[in-house]
Tab-separated table of N, CA, C and O in Angstrom:
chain	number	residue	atom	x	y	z
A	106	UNK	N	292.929	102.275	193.225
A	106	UNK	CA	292.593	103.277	192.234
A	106	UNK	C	292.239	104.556	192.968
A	106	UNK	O	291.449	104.437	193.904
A	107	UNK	N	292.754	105.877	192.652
A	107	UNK	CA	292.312	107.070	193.092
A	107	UNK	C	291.774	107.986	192.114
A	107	UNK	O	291.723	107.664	190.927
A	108	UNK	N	291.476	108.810	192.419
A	108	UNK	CA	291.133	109.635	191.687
A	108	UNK	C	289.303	110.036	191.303
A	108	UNK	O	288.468	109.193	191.632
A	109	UNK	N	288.927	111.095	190.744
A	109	UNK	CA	287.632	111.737	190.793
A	109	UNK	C	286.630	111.098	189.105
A	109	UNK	O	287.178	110.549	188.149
A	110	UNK	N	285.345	111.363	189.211
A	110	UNK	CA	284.411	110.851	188.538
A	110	UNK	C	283.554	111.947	188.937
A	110	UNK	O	283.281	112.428	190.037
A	111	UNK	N	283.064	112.319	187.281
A	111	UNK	CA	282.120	113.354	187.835
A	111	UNK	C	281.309	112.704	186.779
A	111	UNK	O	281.610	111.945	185.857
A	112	UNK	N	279.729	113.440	187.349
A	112	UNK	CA	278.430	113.065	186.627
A	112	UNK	C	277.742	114.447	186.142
A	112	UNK	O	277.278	115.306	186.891
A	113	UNK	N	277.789	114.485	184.286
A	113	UNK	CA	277.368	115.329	183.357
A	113	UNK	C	276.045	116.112	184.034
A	113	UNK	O	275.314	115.273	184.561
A	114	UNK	N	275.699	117.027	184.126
A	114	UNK	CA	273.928	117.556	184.544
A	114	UNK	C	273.829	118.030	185.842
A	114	UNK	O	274.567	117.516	186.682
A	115	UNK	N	272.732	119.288	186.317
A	115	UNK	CA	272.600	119.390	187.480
A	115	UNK	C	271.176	119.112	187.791
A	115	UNK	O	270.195	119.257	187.061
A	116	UNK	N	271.266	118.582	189.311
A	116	UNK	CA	270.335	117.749	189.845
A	116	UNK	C	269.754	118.565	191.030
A	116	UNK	O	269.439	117.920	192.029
A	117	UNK	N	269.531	120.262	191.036
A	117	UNK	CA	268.716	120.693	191.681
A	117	UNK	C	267.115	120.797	191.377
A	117	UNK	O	266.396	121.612	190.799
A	118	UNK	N	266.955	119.764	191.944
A	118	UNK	CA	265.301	119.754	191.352
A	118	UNK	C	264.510	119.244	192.760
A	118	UNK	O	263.435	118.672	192.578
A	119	UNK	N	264.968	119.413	194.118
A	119	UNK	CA	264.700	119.043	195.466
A	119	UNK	C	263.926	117.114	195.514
A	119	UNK	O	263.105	116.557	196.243
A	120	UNK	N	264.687	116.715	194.422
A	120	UNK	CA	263.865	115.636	194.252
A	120	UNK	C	264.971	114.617	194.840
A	120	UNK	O	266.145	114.987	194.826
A	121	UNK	N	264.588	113.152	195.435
A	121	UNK	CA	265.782	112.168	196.023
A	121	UNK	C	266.113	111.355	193.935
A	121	UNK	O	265.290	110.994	193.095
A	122	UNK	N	267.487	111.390	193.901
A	122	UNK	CA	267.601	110.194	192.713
A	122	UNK	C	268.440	109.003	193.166
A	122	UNK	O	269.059	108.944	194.228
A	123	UNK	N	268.376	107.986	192.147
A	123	UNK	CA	269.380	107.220	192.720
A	123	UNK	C	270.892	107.452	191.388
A	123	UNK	O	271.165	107.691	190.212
A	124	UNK	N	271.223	107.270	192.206
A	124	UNK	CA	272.899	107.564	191.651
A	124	UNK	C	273.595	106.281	191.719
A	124	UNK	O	273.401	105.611	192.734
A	125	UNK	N	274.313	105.857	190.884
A	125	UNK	CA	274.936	104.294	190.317
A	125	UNK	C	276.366	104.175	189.609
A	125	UNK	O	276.413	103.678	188.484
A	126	UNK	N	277.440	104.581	190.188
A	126	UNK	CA	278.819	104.221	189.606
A	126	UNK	C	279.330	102.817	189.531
A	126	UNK	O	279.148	102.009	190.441
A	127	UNK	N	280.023	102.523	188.340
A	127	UNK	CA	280.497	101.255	188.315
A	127	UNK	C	281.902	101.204	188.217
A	127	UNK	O	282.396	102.032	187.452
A	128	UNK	N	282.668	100.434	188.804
A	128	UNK	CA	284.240	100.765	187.937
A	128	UNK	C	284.377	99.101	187.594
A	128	UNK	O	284.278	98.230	188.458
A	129	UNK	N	284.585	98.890	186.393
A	129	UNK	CA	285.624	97.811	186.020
A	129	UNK	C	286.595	97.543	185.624
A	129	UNK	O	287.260	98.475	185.171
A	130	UNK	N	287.146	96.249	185.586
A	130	UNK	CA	288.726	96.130	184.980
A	130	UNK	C	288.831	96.198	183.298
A	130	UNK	O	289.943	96.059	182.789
A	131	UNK	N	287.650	96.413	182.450
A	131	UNK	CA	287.920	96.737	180.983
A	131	UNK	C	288.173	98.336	181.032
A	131	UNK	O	287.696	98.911	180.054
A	132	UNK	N	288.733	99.053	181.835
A	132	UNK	CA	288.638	100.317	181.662
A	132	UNK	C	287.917	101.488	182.039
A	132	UNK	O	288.264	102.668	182.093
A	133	UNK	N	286.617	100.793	182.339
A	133	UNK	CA	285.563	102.082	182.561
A	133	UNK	C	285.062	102.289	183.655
A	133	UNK	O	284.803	101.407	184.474
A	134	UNK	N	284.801	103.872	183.844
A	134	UNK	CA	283.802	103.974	184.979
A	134	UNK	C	282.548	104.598	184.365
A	134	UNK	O	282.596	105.502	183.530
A	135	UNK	N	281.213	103.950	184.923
A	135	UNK	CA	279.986	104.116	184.078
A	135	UNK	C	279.146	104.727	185.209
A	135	UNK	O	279.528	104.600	186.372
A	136	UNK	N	277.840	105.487	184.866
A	136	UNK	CA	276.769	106.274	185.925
A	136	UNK	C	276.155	106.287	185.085
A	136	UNK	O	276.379	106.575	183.910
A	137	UNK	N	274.767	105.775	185.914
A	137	UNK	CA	273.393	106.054	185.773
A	137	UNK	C	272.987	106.900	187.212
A	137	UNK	O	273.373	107.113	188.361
A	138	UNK	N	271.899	107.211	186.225
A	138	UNK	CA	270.941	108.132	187.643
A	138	UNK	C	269.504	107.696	187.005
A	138	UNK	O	269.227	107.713	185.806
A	139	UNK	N	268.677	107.314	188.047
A	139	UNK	CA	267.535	106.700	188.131
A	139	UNK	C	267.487	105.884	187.490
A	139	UNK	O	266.531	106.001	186.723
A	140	UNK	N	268.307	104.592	187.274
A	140	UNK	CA	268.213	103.261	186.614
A	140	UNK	C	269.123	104.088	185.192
A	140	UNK	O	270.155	103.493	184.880
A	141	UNK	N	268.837	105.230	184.451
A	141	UNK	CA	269.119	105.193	183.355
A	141	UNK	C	270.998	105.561	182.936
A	141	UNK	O	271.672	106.139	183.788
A	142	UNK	N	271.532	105.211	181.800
A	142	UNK	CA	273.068	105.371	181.804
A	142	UNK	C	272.966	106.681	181.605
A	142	UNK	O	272.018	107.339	181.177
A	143	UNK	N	274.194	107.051	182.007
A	143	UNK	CA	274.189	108.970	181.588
A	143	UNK	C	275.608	109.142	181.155
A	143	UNK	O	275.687	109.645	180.035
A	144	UNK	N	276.904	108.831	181.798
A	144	UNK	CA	277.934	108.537	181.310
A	144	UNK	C	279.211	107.992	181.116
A	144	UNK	O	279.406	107.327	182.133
A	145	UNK	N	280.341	107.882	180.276
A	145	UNK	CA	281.281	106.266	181.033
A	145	UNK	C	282.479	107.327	180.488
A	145	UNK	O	282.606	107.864	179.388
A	146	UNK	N	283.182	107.398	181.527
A	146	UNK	CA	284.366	107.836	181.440
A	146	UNK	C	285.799	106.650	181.490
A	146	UNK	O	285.836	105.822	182.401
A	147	UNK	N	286.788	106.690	180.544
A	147	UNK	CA	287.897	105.848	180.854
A	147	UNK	C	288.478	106.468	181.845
A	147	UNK	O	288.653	107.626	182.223
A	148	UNK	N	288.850	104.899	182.323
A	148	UNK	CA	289.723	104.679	184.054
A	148	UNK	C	291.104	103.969	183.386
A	148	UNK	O	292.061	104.028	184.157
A	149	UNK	N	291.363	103.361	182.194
A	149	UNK	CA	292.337	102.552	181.516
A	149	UNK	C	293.476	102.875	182.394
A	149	UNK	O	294.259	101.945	182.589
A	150	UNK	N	293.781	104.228	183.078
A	150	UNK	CA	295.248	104.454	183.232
A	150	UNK	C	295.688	103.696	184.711
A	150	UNK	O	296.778	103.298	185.122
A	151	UNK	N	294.119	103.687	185.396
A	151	UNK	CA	293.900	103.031	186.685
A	151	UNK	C	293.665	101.450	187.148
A	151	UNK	O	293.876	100.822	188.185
A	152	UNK	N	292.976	101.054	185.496
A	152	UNK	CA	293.060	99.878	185.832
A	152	UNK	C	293.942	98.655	186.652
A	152	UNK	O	293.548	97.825	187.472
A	153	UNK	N	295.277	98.895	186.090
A	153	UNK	CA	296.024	97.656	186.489
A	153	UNK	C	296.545	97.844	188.309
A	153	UNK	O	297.164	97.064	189.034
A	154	UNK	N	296.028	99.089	188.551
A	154	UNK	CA	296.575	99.328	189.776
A	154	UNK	C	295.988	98.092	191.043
A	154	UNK	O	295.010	97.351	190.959
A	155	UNK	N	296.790	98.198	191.947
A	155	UNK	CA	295.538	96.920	193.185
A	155	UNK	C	294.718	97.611	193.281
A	155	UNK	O	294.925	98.819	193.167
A	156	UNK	N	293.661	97.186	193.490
A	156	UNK	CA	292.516	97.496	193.700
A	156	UNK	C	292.421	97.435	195.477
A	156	UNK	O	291.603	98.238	195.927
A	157	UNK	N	292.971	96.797	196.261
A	157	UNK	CA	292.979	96.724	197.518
A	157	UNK	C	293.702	97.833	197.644
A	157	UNK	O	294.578	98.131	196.833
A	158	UNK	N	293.398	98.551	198.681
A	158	UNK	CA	293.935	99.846	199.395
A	158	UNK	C	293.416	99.759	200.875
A	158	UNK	O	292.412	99.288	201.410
A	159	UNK	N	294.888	100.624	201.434
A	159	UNK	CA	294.501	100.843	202.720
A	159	UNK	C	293.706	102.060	203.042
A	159	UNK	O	293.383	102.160	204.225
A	160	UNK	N	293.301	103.062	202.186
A	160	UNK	CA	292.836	104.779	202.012
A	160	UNK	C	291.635	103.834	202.369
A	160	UNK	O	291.337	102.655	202.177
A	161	UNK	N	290.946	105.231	203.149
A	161	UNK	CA	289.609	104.602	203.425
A	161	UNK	C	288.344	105.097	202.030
A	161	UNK	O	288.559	105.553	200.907
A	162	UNK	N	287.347	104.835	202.572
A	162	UNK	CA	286.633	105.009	200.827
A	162	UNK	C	285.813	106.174	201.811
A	162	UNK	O	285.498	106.055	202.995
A	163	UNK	N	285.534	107.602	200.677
A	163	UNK	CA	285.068	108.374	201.173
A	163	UNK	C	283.525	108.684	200.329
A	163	UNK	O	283.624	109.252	199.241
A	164	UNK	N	282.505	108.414	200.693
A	164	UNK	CA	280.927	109.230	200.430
A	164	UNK	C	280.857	110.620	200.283
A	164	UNK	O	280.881	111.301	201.308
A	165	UNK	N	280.755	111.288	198.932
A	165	UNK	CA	280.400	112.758	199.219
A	165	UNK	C	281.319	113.701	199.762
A	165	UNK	O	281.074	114.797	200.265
A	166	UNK	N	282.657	112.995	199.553
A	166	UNK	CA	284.115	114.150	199.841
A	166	UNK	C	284.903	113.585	198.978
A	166	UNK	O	284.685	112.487	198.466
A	167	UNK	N	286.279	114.603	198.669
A	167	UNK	CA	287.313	114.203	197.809
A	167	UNK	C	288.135	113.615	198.958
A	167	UNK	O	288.269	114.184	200.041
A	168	UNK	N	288.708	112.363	198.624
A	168	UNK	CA	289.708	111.975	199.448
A	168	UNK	C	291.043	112.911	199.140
A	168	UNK	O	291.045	113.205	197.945
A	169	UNK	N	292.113	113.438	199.808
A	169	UNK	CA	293.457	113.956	199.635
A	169	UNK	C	294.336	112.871	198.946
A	169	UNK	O	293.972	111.697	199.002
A	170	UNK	N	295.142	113.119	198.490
A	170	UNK	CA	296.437	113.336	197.584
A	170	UNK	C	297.230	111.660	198.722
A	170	UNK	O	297.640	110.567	198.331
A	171	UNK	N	297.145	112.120	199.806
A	171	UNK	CA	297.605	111.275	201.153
A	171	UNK	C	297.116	109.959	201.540
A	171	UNK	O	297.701	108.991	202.026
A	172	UNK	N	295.937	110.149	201.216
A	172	UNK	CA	295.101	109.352	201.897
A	172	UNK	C	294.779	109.107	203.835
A	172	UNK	O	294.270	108.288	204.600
A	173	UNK	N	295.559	110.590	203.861
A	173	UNK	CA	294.953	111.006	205.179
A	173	UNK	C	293.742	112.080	205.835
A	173	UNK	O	293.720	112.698	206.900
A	174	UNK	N	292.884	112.013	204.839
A	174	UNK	CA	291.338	112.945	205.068
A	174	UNK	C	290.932	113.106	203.974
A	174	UNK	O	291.089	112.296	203.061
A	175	UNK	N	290.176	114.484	203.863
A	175	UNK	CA	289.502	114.976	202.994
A	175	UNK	C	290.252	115.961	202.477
A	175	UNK	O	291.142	116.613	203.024
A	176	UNK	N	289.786	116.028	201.272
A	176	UNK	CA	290.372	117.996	200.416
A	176	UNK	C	289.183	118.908	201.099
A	176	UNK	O	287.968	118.706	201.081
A	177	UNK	N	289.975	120.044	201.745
A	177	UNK	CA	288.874	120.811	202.448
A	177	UNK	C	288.319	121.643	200.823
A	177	UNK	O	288.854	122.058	199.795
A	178	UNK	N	286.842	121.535	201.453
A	178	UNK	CA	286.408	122.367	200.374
A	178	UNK	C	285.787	121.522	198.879
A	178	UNK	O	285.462	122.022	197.802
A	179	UNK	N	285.782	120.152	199.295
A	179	UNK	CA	285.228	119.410	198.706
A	179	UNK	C	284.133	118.209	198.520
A	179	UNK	O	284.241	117.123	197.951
A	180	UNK	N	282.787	118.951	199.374
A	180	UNK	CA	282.061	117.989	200.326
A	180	UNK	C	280.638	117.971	199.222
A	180	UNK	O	280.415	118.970	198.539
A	181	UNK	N	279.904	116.977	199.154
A	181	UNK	CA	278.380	117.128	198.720
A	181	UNK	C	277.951	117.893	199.203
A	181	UNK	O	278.118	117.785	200.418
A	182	UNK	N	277.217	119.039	198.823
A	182	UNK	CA	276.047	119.696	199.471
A	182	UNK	C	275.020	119.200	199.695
A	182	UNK	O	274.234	120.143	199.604
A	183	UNK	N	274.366	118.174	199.979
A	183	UNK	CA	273.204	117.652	200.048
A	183	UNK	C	272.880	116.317	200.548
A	183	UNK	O	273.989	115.851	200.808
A	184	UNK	N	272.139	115.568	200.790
A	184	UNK	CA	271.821	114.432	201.630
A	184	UNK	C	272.361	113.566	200.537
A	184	UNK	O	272.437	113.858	199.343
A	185	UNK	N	272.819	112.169	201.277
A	185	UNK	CA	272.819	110.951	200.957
A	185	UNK	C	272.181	109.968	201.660
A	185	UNK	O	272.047	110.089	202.877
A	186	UNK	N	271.810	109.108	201.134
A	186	UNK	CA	270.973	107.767	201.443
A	186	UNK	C	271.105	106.706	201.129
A	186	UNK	O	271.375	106.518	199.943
A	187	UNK	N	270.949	105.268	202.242
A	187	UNK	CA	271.104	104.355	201.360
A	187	UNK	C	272.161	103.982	200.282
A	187	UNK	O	271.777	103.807	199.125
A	188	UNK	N	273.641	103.837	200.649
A	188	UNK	CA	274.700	103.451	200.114
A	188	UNK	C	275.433	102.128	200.776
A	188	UNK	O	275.795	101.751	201.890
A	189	UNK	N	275.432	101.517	199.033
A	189	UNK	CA	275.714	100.102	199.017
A	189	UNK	C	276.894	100.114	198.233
A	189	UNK	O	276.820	100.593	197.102
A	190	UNK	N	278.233	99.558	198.749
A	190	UNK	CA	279.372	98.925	198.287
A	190	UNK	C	279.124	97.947	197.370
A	190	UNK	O	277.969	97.740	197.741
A	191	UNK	N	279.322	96.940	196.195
A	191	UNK	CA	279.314	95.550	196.005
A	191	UNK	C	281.046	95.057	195.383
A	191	UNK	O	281.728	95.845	194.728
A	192	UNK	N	281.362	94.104	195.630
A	192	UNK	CA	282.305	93.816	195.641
A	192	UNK	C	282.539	93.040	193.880
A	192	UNK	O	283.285	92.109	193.576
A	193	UNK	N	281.682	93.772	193.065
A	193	UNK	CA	281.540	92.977	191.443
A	193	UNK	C	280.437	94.107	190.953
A	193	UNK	O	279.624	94.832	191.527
A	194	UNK	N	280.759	93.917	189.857
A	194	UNK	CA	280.193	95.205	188.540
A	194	UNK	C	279.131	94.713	188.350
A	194	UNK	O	278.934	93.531	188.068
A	195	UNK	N	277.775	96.134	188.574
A	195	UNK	CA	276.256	95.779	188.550
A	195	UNK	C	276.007	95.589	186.998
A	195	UNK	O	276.567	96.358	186.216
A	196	UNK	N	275.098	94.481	186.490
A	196	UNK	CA	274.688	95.051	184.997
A	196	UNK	C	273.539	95.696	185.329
A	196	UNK	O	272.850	95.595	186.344
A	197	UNK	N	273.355	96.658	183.947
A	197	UNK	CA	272.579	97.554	183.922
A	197	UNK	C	271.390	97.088	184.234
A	197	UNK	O	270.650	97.923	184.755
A	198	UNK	N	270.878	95.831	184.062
A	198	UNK	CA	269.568	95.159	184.493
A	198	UNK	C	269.668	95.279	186.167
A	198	UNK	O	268.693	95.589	186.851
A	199	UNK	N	271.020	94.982	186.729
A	199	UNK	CA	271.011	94.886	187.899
A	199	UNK	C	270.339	96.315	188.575
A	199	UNK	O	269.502	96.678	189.402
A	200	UNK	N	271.206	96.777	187.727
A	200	UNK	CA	270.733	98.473	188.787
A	200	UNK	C	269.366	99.213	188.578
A	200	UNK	O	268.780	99.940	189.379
A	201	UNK	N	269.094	98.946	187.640
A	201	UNK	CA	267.260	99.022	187.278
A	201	UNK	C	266.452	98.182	188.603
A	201	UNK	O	265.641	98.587	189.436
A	202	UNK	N	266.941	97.136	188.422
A	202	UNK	CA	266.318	96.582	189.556
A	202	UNK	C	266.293	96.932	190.953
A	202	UNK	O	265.228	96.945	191.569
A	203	UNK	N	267.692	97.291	191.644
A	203	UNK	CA	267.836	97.807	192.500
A	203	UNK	C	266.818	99.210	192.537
A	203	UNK	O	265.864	99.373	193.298
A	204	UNK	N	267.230	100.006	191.661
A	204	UNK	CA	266.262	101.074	192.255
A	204	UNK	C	265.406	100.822	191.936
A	204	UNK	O	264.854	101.566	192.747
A	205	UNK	N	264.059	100.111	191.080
A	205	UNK	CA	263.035	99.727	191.396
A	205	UNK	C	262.505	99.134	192.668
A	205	UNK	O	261.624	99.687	193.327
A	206	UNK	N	263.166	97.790	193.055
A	206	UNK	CA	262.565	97.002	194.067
A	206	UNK	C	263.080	97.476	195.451
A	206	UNK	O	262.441	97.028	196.403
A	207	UNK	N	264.388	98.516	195.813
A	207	UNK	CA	264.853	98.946	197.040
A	207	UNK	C	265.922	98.237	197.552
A	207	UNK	O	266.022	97.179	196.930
A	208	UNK	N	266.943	98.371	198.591
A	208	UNK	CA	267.930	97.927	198.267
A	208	UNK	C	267.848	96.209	199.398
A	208	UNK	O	268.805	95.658	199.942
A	209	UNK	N	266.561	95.828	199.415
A	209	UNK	CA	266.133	94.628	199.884
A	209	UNK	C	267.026	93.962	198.861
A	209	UNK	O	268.051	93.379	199.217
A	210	UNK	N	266.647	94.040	197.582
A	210	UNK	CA	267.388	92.761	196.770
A	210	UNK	C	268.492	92.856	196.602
A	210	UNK	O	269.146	93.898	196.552
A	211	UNK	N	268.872	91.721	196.484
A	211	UNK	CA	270.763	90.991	196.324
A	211	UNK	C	270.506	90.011	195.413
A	211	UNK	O	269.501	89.386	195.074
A	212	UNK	N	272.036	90.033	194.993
A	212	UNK	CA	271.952	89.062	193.698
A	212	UNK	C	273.212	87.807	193.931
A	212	UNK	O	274.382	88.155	194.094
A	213	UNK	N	272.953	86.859	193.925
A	213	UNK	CA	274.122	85.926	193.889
A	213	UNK	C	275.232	85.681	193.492
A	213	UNK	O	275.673	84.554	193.265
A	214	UNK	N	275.964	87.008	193.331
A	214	UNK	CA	277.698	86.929	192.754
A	214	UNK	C	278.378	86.921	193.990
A	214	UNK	O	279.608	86.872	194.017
């Protein structure tokens, strides 16, 4: 699957949040910020694609068109922390939890 996800609101408030994308195979990609949902955009057109790729996964840049770098000119301005892959869709209980308890806890899927 390629392609961009953006999150509704701006978050200059010099404060750390946690930030939470989900993608699943019913279609959607969902975000919360600080445990809470904020918004779910359809992925439907992406779904059936493999999900295995050789593109590497990029933090805080647009991957290119190629899947050989970045789009210049498309970077986070600001720190990241603490980023966790999972290989299965958090429920919303899950991710409450996570940013409550820190990313000590794991869950048995």
């Amino acid at each position: 699957m390629q392609g961009t996800f953006s999150i509704p609101g701006t978050w200059h408030d010099n404060s750390w949040h946690n930030v939470v994308v989900t993608f699943d195979r019913s279609g959607y990609a969902k975000a919360y910020i600080d445990g809470n949902f904020i918004s779910q955009n359809s992925i439907a057109a992406s779904v059936n694609d493999d999900q295995q790729s050789s593109c590497p996964v990029y933090v805080g840049a647009y991957q290119n068109s190629t899947c050989t770098g970045t789009q210049s000119g498309y970077f986070f301005a600001g720190q990241i922390d603490n980023v966790e892959i999972y290989n299965y869709v958090l429920s919303e209980t899950q991710i409450q939890k996570v940013m409550n308890e820190g990313s000590s806890l794991r869950f048995g899927e």
